[in-house]
Short mmCIF file of C-alpha atoms and ligand atoms in Angstrom, two decimals:
data_model
loop_
_atom_site.label_atom_id
_atom_site.label_comp_id
_atom_site.label_asym_id
_atom_site.label_seq_id
_atom_site.Cartn_x
_atom_site.Cartn_y
_atom_site.Cartn_z
CA ARG Q 261 -56.20 3.08 28.45
CA LEU Q 262 -55.96 4.26 24.93
CA THR Q 263 -53.79 7.12 26.05
CA ARG Q 264 -51.41 4.85 27.87
CA CYS Q 265 -51.26 2.56 24.87
CA SER Q 266 -50.35 5.40 22.57
CA VAL Q 267 -47.80 6.68 25.08
CA SER Q 268 -46.09 3.32 25.28
CA LEU Q 269 -46.14 3.09 21.50
CA GLN Q 270 -44.64 6.54 21.38
CA SER Q 271 -41.87 5.58 23.77
CA SER Q 272 -41.12 2.33 21.97
CA LYS Q 273 -40.85 4.36 18.79
CA ALA Q 274 -38.62 6.81 20.57
CA VAL Q 275 -36.02 4.19 21.40
CA GLN Q 276 -34.98 3.80 17.82
CA GLY Q 277 -32.10 6.20 17.43
CA LEU Q 278 -33.92 8.09 14.70
CA THR Q 279 -32.89 11.48 15.99
CA GLY Q 280 -31.15 14.01 13.80
CA LEU Q 281 -28.01 16.00 14.61
CA ARG Q 282 -27.91 19.76 14.17
CA ASN Q 283 -25.36 21.06 11.70
CA LEU Q 284 -23.09 23.48 13.53
CA GLY Q 285 -21.70 24.88 10.29
CA ASN Q 286 -20.00 22.40 7.92
CA THR Q 287 -20.15 19.66 10.56
CA CYS Q 288 -22.01 17.18 8.35
CA PHE Q 289 -18.81 15.04 8.21
CA MET Q 290 -19.06 14.64 11.99
CA ASN Q 291 -22.82 14.03 12.02
CA SER Q 292 -22.48 11.38 9.32
CA ILE Q 293 -19.86 9.46 11.31
CA LEU Q 294 -21.74 9.86 14.59
CA GLN Q 295 -24.86 8.30 13.07
CA CYS Q 296 -22.84 5.38 11.65
CA LEU Q 297 -21.36 4.78 15.11
CA SER Q 298 -24.73 5.24 16.82
CA ASN Q 299 -26.01 2.33 14.73
CA THR Q 300 -23.02 0.13 15.60
CA LYS Q 301 -24.93 -2.13 17.94
CA GLU Q 302 -22.20 -3.16 20.36
CA LEU Q 303 -20.80 0.37 20.61
CA ARG Q 304 -24.31 1.74 21.15
CA ASP Q 305 -24.96 -0.78 23.94
CA TYR Q 306 -21.59 0.00 25.50
CA CYS Q 307 -22.78 3.61 25.82
CA LEU Q 308 -26.47 3.05 26.55
CA GLN Q 309 -25.83 0.52 29.29
CA ASN Q 310 -23.11 2.68 30.82
CA GLN Q 311 -20.59 -0.16 30.49
CA TYR Q 312 -17.96 2.38 29.49
CA LEU Q 313 -18.02 3.89 33.00
CA ARG Q 314 -16.05 1.06 34.53
CA ASP Q 315 -13.46 1.18 31.74
CA LEU Q 316 -12.73 4.90 31.98
CA ASN Q 317 -9.01 5.24 32.18
CA ASN Q 318 -8.03 8.30 34.16
CA ASN Q 319 -4.44 8.06 32.98
CA SER Q 320 -5.57 8.98 29.52
CA ARG Q 321 -4.12 12.13 28.02
CA MET Q 322 -7.41 13.98 27.79
CA ARG Q 323 -8.83 12.38 30.91
CA THR Q 324 -12.18 10.92 30.00
CA ALA Q 325 -14.22 13.79 28.63
CA LEU Q 326 -14.42 12.61 25.03
CA MET Q 327 -15.81 9.17 25.88
CA SER Q 328 -18.27 10.70 28.35
CA GLU Q 329 -19.53 13.26 25.85
CA PHE Q 330 -19.74 10.64 23.14
CA ALA Q 331 -21.76 8.30 25.40
CA LYS Q 332 -24.02 11.19 26.44
CA LEU Q 333 -24.67 11.99 22.80
CA ILE Q 334 -25.44 8.37 21.92
CA GLN Q 335 -27.81 8.20 24.89
CA LEU Q 336 -29.55 11.37 23.67
CA LEU Q 337 -29.88 9.94 20.17
CA TRP Q 338 -31.51 6.81 21.57
CA THR Q 339 -33.86 8.47 24.07
CA SER Q 340 -35.09 11.55 22.18
CA SER Q 341 -38.28 11.56 20.16
CA PRO Q 342 -37.86 10.66 16.50
CA ASN Q 343 -38.58 14.20 15.32
CA ASP Q 344 -36.20 15.76 17.78
CA CYS Q 345 -32.84 17.11 16.77
CA VAL Q 346 -29.84 17.03 19.06
CA SER Q 347 -26.94 19.47 19.06
CA PRO Q 348 -23.48 17.83 19.15
CA SER Q 349 -21.78 21.06 20.28
CA GLU Q 350 -20.43 19.75 23.61
CA PHE Q 351 -19.12 16.65 21.92
CA LYS Q 352 -17.52 18.88 19.28
CA THR Q 353 -15.76 20.87 22.01
CA GLN Q 354 -14.23 17.65 23.33
CA ILE Q 355 -13.15 16.27 19.97
CA GLN Q 356 -11.43 19.60 19.29
CA ARG Q 357 -9.50 19.31 22.53
CA TYR Q 358 -8.40 15.85 21.50
CA ALA Q 359 -7.66 16.71 17.88
CA PRO Q 360 -7.23 20.48 17.39
CA ARG Q 361 -7.33 19.81 13.68
CA PHE Q 362 -11.12 19.82 13.94
CA VAL Q 363 -11.25 23.33 15.39
CA GLY Q 364 -13.24 25.72 13.30
CA TYR Q 365 -15.95 25.00 10.86
CA ASN Q 366 -14.23 24.00 7.67
CA GLN Q 367 -15.21 20.90 5.80
CA GLN Q 368 -13.23 17.87 6.95
CA ASP Q 369 -12.63 14.35 5.78
CA ALA Q 370 -15.02 11.88 7.40
CA GLN Q 371 -12.51 9.03 7.35
CA GLU Q 372 -9.84 11.06 9.12
CA PHE Q 373 -12.42 12.16 11.63
CA LEU Q 374 -13.44 8.56 12.27
CA ARG Q 375 -9.80 7.60 12.89
CA PHE Q 376 -9.28 10.41 15.38
CA LEU Q 377 -12.54 9.75 17.14
CA LEU Q 378 -11.98 6.00 17.53
CA ASP Q 379 -8.39 6.58 18.62
CA GLY Q 380 -9.58 9.10 21.22
CA LEU Q 381 -12.37 6.89 22.54
CA HIS Q 382 -10.04 3.90 22.62
CA SER Q 383 -7.36 5.70 24.63
CA GLU Q 384 -9.88 6.81 27.26
CA VAL Q 385 -11.17 3.28 27.87
CA ASN Q 386 -7.86 1.49 27.32
CA ARG Q 387 -7.66 -1.34 29.86
CA VAL Q 388 -3.90 -0.96 29.89
CA LEU Q 389 -3.09 1.54 32.60
CA VAL Q 390 0.70 1.31 32.39
CA ARG Q 391 2.09 0.44 28.99
CA PRO Q 392 5.07 -1.90 29.02
CA ARG Q 393 8.09 -0.83 27.01
CA ALA Q 394 7.77 -1.85 23.40
CA SER Q 395 9.68 -5.05 22.75
CA THR Q 396 12.25 -4.83 20.03
CA ASP Q 397 13.09 -8.53 19.91
CA THR Q 398 12.78 -9.81 16.41
CA LEU Q 399 10.16 -12.47 15.73
CA ASP Q 400 11.33 -13.22 12.23
CA HIS Q 401 12.55 -16.70 13.13
CA LEU Q 402 8.99 -17.77 13.98
CA PRO Q 403 6.50 -19.30 11.55
CA ASP Q 404 4.03 -16.71 10.21
CA ASP Q 405 1.03 -17.72 12.28
CA GLU Q 406 3.08 -17.70 15.48
CA LYS Q 407 4.67 -14.39 14.54
CA SER Q 408 1.26 -12.84 13.90
CA ARG Q 409 -0.03 -14.09 17.27
CA GLN Q 410 2.98 -12.66 19.08
CA MET Q 411 2.64 -9.35 17.26
CA TRP Q 412 -1.02 -9.23 18.24
CA ARG Q 413 -0.15 -10.03 21.86
CA ARG Q 414 2.43 -7.25 21.89
CA TYR Q 415 -0.16 -4.86 20.48
CA GLN Q 416 -2.72 -5.84 23.11
CA GLU Q 417 -0.21 -5.41 25.91
CA ARG Q 418 -0.36 -1.72 25.05
CA GLU Q 419 -3.70 -1.18 23.32
CA ASP Q 420 -6.68 -3.06 24.67
CA SER Q 421 -10.21 -1.64 24.78
CA ARG Q 422 -13.78 -2.44 23.87
CA ILE Q 423 -13.45 0.01 20.98
CA GLY Q 424 -10.41 -1.92 19.72
CA ASP Q 425 -12.20 -5.24 20.30
CA LEU Q 426 -14.73 -4.10 17.73
CA PHE Q 427 -12.75 -2.27 15.07
CA VAL Q 428 -9.14 -3.47 15.02
CA GLY Q 429 -7.94 -6.17 12.68
CA GLN Q 430 -4.49 -7.30 11.64
CA LEU Q 431 -3.01 -6.81 8.20
CA LYS Q 432 -0.18 -8.91 6.86
CA SER Q 433 2.26 -7.56 4.33
CA SER Q 434 4.66 -9.88 2.57
CA LEU Q 435 7.72 -8.84 0.65
CA THR Q 436 9.31 -11.45 -1.59
CA CYS Q 437 12.70 -11.09 -3.22
CA SER Q 438 12.65 -12.05 -6.88
CA GLU Q 439 16.36 -12.96 -6.78
CA CYS Q 440 16.54 -15.37 -3.84
CA GLY Q 441 12.87 -15.94 -3.01
CA TYR Q 442 13.25 -14.82 0.59
CA CYS Q 443 9.96 -13.65 2.02
CA SER Q 444 9.70 -11.20 4.86
CA THR Q 445 6.44 -10.52 6.63
CA ALA Q 446 5.05 -7.70 8.76
CA PHE Q 447 1.85 -7.74 10.81
CA ASP Q 448 0.19 -4.44 11.62
CA PRO Q 449 -3.05 -3.57 13.33
CA PHE Q 450 -5.58 -1.62 11.27
CA TRP Q 451 -8.73 0.34 12.15
CA ASP Q 452 -10.01 0.51 8.58
CA LEU Q 453 -8.84 -0.38 5.11
CA SER Q 454 -8.36 2.28 2.43
CA LEU Q 455 -9.25 0.71 -0.88
CA PRO Q 456 -8.14 2.07 -4.24
CA ILE Q 457 -10.87 2.29 -6.87
CA PRO Q 458 -9.79 0.62 -10.13
CA LYS Q 459 -10.08 2.82 -13.17
CA LYS Q 460 -12.19 1.28 -15.84
CA GLY Q 461 -13.08 2.88 -19.10
CA TYR Q 462 -16.74 2.05 -18.75
CA GLY Q 463 -19.33 0.66 -16.44
CA GLU Q 464 -19.26 0.07 -12.74
CA VAL Q 465 -16.71 -1.57 -10.51
CA THR Q 466 -17.46 -3.84 -7.59
CA LEU Q 467 -16.22 -3.71 -4.04
CA MET Q 468 -14.47 -7.02 -4.74
CA ASP Q 469 -12.56 -5.30 -7.59
CA CYS Q 470 -11.37 -2.69 -5.06
CA LEU Q 471 -10.36 -5.36 -2.56
CA ARG Q 472 -8.53 -7.34 -5.25
CA LEU Q 473 -6.65 -4.23 -6.31
CA PHE Q 474 -5.75 -3.54 -2.66
CA THR Q 475 -4.41 -7.07 -2.16
CA LYS Q 476 -2.85 -7.40 -5.63
CA GLU Q 477 0.81 -8.30 -5.82
CA ASP Q 478 2.75 -5.12 -6.43
CA VAL Q 479 6.20 -5.08 -8.03
CA LEU Q 480 8.79 -2.84 -6.41
CA ASP Q 481 11.44 -2.09 -8.99
CA GLY Q 482 13.72 0.74 -10.08
CA ASP Q 483 13.97 3.42 -7.39
CA GLU Q 484 11.51 1.52 -5.22
CA LYS Q 485 13.72 -1.57 -4.84
CA PRO Q 486 13.98 -2.60 -1.19
CA THR Q 487 17.13 -4.06 0.31
CA CYS Q 488 17.00 -7.85 0.64
CA CYS Q 489 18.82 -8.96 3.76
CA ARG Q 490 19.80 -12.27 2.21
CA CYS Q 491 21.08 -10.88 -1.09
CA LYS Q 492 22.53 -7.92 0.84
CA ALA Q 493 21.52 -5.73 -2.06
CA ARG Q 494 18.58 -3.81 -3.40
CA THR Q 495 16.54 -6.22 -5.44
CA ARG Q 496 13.31 -6.33 -7.39
CA CYS Q 497 10.60 -7.52 -4.98
CA THR Q 498 6.91 -8.19 -4.88
CA LYS Q 499 4.75 -6.86 -2.11
CA LYS Q 500 1.33 -8.10 -1.13
CA PHE Q 501 -1.31 -7.43 1.53
CA SER Q 502 -3.64 -9.97 3.07
CA ILE Q 503 -5.90 -9.95 6.09
CA GLN Q 504 -4.51 -11.92 9.00
CA LYS Q 505 -7.22 -11.15 11.53
CA PHE Q 506 -10.71 -10.02 10.56
CA PRO Q 507 -12.26 -7.40 12.86
CA LYS Q 508 -15.85 -7.61 14.12
CA ILE Q 509 -16.59 -4.28 12.51
CA LEU Q 510 -14.85 -3.76 9.20
CA VAL Q 511 -14.71 -0.20 7.92
CA LEU Q 512 -13.87 0.04 4.23
CA HIS Q 513 -12.79 3.42 2.94
CA LEU Q 514 -13.20 3.99 -0.80
CA LYS Q 515 -10.37 6.24 -1.88
CA ARG Q 516 -12.40 8.72 -3.87
CA PHE Q 517 -10.08 11.63 -3.20
CA SER Q 518 -6.67 12.02 -4.77
CA GLU Q 519 -5.33 13.24 -1.41
CA ALA Q 520 -7.17 13.38 1.88
CA ARG Q 521 -5.66 16.71 2.89
CA ILE Q 522 -5.47 18.67 -0.31
CA ARG Q 523 -8.29 17.33 -2.37
CA THR Q 524 -7.60 17.98 -5.96
CA SER Q 525 -9.96 15.52 -7.57
CA LYS Q 526 -12.72 13.11 -6.71
CA LEU Q 527 -13.66 9.81 -8.32
CA THR Q 528 -17.41 9.47 -8.66
CA THR Q 529 -17.19 5.86 -9.86
CA PHE Q 530 -20.18 3.76 -8.87
CA VAL Q 531 -18.82 0.98 -6.66
CA ASN Q 532 -21.26 -1.86 -6.40
CA PHE Q 533 -21.10 -3.37 -2.92
CA GLN Q 534 -22.98 -6.18 -1.29
CA LEU Q 535 -25.39 -5.46 1.53
CA LYS Q 536 -25.35 -9.06 2.68
CA ASP Q 537 -22.96 -11.99 2.76
CA LEU Q 538 -19.81 -10.20 1.66
CA ASP Q 539 -17.41 -13.13 1.70
CA LEU Q 540 -13.82 -12.01 2.23
CA ARG Q 541 -12.16 -15.39 2.64
CA GLU Q 542 -10.14 -15.00 -0.55
CA PHE Q 543 -8.29 -12.07 1.10
CA ALA Q 544 -7.32 -14.02 4.21
CA SER Q 545 -3.63 -14.77 4.83
CA GLN Q 546 -4.44 -18.25 6.04
CA SER Q 547 -7.34 -20.53 5.47
CA CYS Q 548 -10.26 -19.16 7.37
CA ASN Q 549 -13.88 -20.16 7.65
CA HIS Q 550 -15.30 -17.04 9.13
CA ALA Q 551 -15.04 -13.84 7.12
CA VAL Q 552 -18.56 -13.05 5.98
CA TYR Q 553 -19.89 -9.55 6.55
CA ASN Q 554 -23.20 -7.68 6.42
CA LEU Q 555 -23.46 -3.97 5.75
CA TYR Q 556 -25.14 -1.78 8.37
CA ALA Q 557 -24.01 1.78 7.67
CA VAL Q 558 -22.61 3.98 4.91
CA SER Q 559 -21.10 7.44 5.14
CA ASN Q 560 -21.81 9.23 1.85
CA HIS Q 561 -20.05 12.18 0.28
CA SER Q 562 -21.88 14.07 -2.43
CA GLY Q 563 -20.69 17.04 -4.44
CA THR Q 564 -17.22 18.16 -5.36
CA THR Q 565 -13.86 18.17 -3.59
CA MET Q 566 -14.39 21.51 -1.87
CA GLY Q 567 -18.13 22.00 -1.70
CA GLY Q 568 -19.34 18.60 -0.63
CA HIS Q 569 -21.92 17.30 1.78
CA TYR Q 570 -21.92 14.21 4.00
CA THR Q 571 -24.92 12.08 4.91
CA ALA Q 572 -25.31 8.60 6.41
CA TYR Q 573 -27.46 5.61 5.53
CA CYS Q 574 -27.87 3.33 8.53
CA LYS Q 575 -29.70 0.12 9.28
CA SER Q 576 -31.25 0.28 12.72
CA PRO Q 577 -29.91 -2.42 15.06
CA VAL Q 578 -33.45 -2.51 16.53
CA SER Q 579 -35.78 -2.55 13.53
CA SER Q 580 -33.30 -3.56 10.77
CA GLU Q 581 -34.87 -0.80 8.67
CA TRP Q 582 -32.69 1.60 6.69
CA HIS Q 583 -32.86 5.34 7.27
CA SER Q 584 -31.19 8.31 5.70
CA PHE Q 585 -29.54 10.71 8.19
CA ASN Q 586 -29.02 14.13 6.67
CA ASP Q 587 -27.98 16.32 9.62
CA SER Q 588 -31.25 17.12 11.42
CA ARG Q 589 -33.42 15.21 8.93
CA VAL Q 590 -33.98 11.48 9.35
CA THR Q 591 -36.11 9.71 6.77
CA PRO Q 592 -36.89 6.06 6.06
CA MET Q 593 -35.40 4.64 2.89
CA SER Q 594 -35.43 1.45 0.90
CA SER Q 595 -32.39 -0.82 1.11
CA SER Q 596 -32.31 -0.75 -2.69
CA HIS Q 597 -31.17 2.90 -2.52
CA VAL Q 598 -28.25 2.29 -0.17
CA ARG Q 599 -25.80 1.76 -3.05
CA SER Q 600 -24.80 4.97 -4.77
CA SER Q 601 -21.77 6.64 -6.26
CA ASP Q 602 -21.66 8.83 -3.13
CA ALA Q 603 -20.73 5.90 -0.86
CA TYR Q 604 -17.47 6.78 0.88
CA LEU Q 605 -17.14 4.67 4.04
CA LEU Q 606 -18.76 1.27 4.37
CA PHE Q 607 -19.43 -0.23 7.80
CA TYR Q 608 -19.67 -4.01 7.77
CA GLU Q 609 -20.37 -6.31 10.67
CA LEU Q 610 -18.98 -9.84 10.85
CA ALA Q 611 -21.84 -12.32 10.55
CA SER Q 612 -22.11 -14.66 13.51
CA PRO Q 613 -20.64 -18.06 12.62
CA SER Q 614 -23.76 -19.94 13.73
CA SER Q 615 -25.91 -18.04 11.24
CA ARG Q 616 -23.65 -19.09 8.41
CA ILE Q 617 -23.18 -22.70 7.63
CA ARG Q 618 -22.23 -22.84 4.01
CA GLY Q 619 -20.79 -25.48 1.80
CA ALA Q 620 -18.25 -23.22 0.14
CA LYS Q 621 -14.66 -24.15 0.84
CA PRO Q 622 -12.19 -21.44 1.72
CA ARG Q 623 -9.96 -20.69 -1.21
CA GLY Q 624 -6.44 -21.89 -0.53
CA ARG Q 625 -3.45 -19.65 -0.80
CA GLY Q 626 -1.35 -20.06 -3.90
CA HIS Q 627 1.89 -20.41 -2.03
CA ARG Q 628 3.35 -20.58 1.42
CA HIS Q 629 5.83 -18.07 2.68
CA ARG Q 630 9.20 -19.13 3.90
CA THR Q 631 10.49 -17.61 7.09
CA GLU Q 632 13.89 -19.15 7.58
CA GLU Q 633 16.19 -16.32 8.38
CA SER Q 634 15.86 -13.75 11.05
CA SER Q 635 17.17 -10.47 9.65
CA PRO Q 636 14.43 -8.00 8.91
CA TRP Q 637 13.97 -6.22 5.64
CA GLN Q 638 14.86 -2.63 5.37
CA GLY Q 639 12.59 -0.30 3.57
CA ARG Q 640 9.10 -0.96 2.46
CA ALA Q 641 7.93 -3.95 4.46
CA GLN Q 642 5.54 -1.86 6.57
CA ALA Q 643 1.84 -1.93 5.91
CA THR Q 644 0.26 1.37 5.01
CA GLN Q 645 -2.24 1.05 7.82
CA ALA Q 646 -0.53 2.69 10.76
CA PRO Q 647 -1.56 2.02 14.37
CA PRO Q 648 -3.10 4.98 16.16
CA GLY Q 649 0.16 6.02 17.83
CA ARG Q 650 1.79 6.52 14.49
CA TRP Q 651 -1.19 8.56 13.36
CA ARG Q 652 -0.35 11.17 15.93
CA LEU Q 653 2.96 11.67 14.16
CA VAL Q 654 1.25 11.72 10.80
CA PHE Q 655 -1.19 14.24 12.24
CA THR Q 656 1.63 16.47 13.51
CA LEU Q 657 3.36 16.41 10.16
CA GLY Q 658 0.05 17.14 8.50
CA LEU Q 659 -0.52 20.09 10.78
CA VAL Q 660 2.87 21.55 9.88
CA PHE Q 661 1.95 21.04 6.27
CA LEU Q 662 -1.40 22.71 6.82
CA LEU Q 663 0.20 25.71 8.51
CA SER Q 664 2.16 26.42 5.38
CA PHE Q 665 -1.18 26.84 3.68
CA SER Q 666 -2.51 28.92 6.53
CA SER Q 667 -3.78 31.82 4.49
CA CYS Q 668 -5.96 29.48 2.50
CA VAL Q 669 -7.14 27.64 5.61
CA ILE Q 670 -7.99 30.87 7.43
CA LYS Q 671 -10.04 31.96 4.47
CA ILE Q 672 -12.03 28.72 4.49
CA THR Q 673 -12.47 28.90 8.26
CA GLU Q 674 -13.72 32.47 8.01
CA GLN Q 675 -16.15 31.42 5.38
CA GLY Q 676 -17.32 28.51 7.48
CA THR Q 677 -17.73 30.69 10.57
CA ARG Q 678 -19.69 33.17 8.57
CA GLN Q 679 -21.94 30.39 7.34
CA ALA Q 680 -22.29 29.11 10.87
CA ARG Q 681 -23.46 32.52 12.00
CA GLY Q 682 -26.01 32.60 9.23
CA HIS Q 683 -24.21 34.96 6.88
CA PRO Q 684 -23.97 33.87 3.29
CA PRO Q 685 -20.48 33.07 2.03
CA HIS Q 686 -18.88 35.36 -0.53
ZN1 LIG N 2119 17.08 -11.77 -1.98
#
């Protein structure tokens, strides 16, 4: 009896996703992201309950091997004993087929990796089997809310998956001419938001400071002047971002690195972020009652631009306890230690509306945008958050760029391989 009791306790303990991931040689960036995703409850359930099987889209470019390996890995993480350590090598083989950029063992950027991974998973379980041709009809004559709905519908006619259901939101960018007041809007899907960190002489900054800087009205003047279609000339304009549609899972990327690809410097500013009740209504494009988020995972980057290390802090969707995931080591931690100047990617989950009945009124927008004329703006009306398709182009350009630095890259790769084989680096 006692034995059975302890066995059942053991197995209930085992179903907690507290399994480490072996480092295959500078793969901590991957392990950190995998643990954050493993603790994303709906994504975990999608894998654990084999729901993904019926969504597998055999038209997908890489067939369905990435999603299958990812699901297998998540299942391993949630069925192994807590002290076990799982090797992600087969998953790594698949992600490299999807994104050759991750071949080799050099240190990578966790945010870029997350983008590629989600894009890959999404395309393999995309419910759209045959994409309709992209419509080029202008929607500029429509009121903003109607235009945003139509843009979202057009997006979903091509991109529609459980992965997207969780992570994709819609960003609005508005460009207003200072001469004639004409306002043009663009609505783009986003998988995460890259937030600039304000530079302050002293003290800490808050996540709200970063979000306010991201959504701050920006003046485009001088060489940056866009062409106003009403003035038929390049004019001084203001540009502004706001969130049109809040995703279920909001990933916030703190831009600590000067450049993602060639990291020349890193900001180690302590960004104070809320673990609970992060209210984002002031960043909504339209009045909105439901934009409160709770933190459940953080991908951390410690160290310098070249010699850094990634870990993850995750709140278990089962026990609600926080744990630190450092490659193969998983240790319990206090929620009071989750905030640190290493925080790099923040994973927030939208609070369910029923659990939040609050008296606070949504803050109204200062002005309404006019959308009278139909000609689009030329130039800078696009949001910086590109949809996954565009990222492939960005990736290709990046690869070309990387190749020009090949000697440097090869050196790093050699070093990484040497480390992976257990030889010390030079
Ligand atoms: Zn104008």
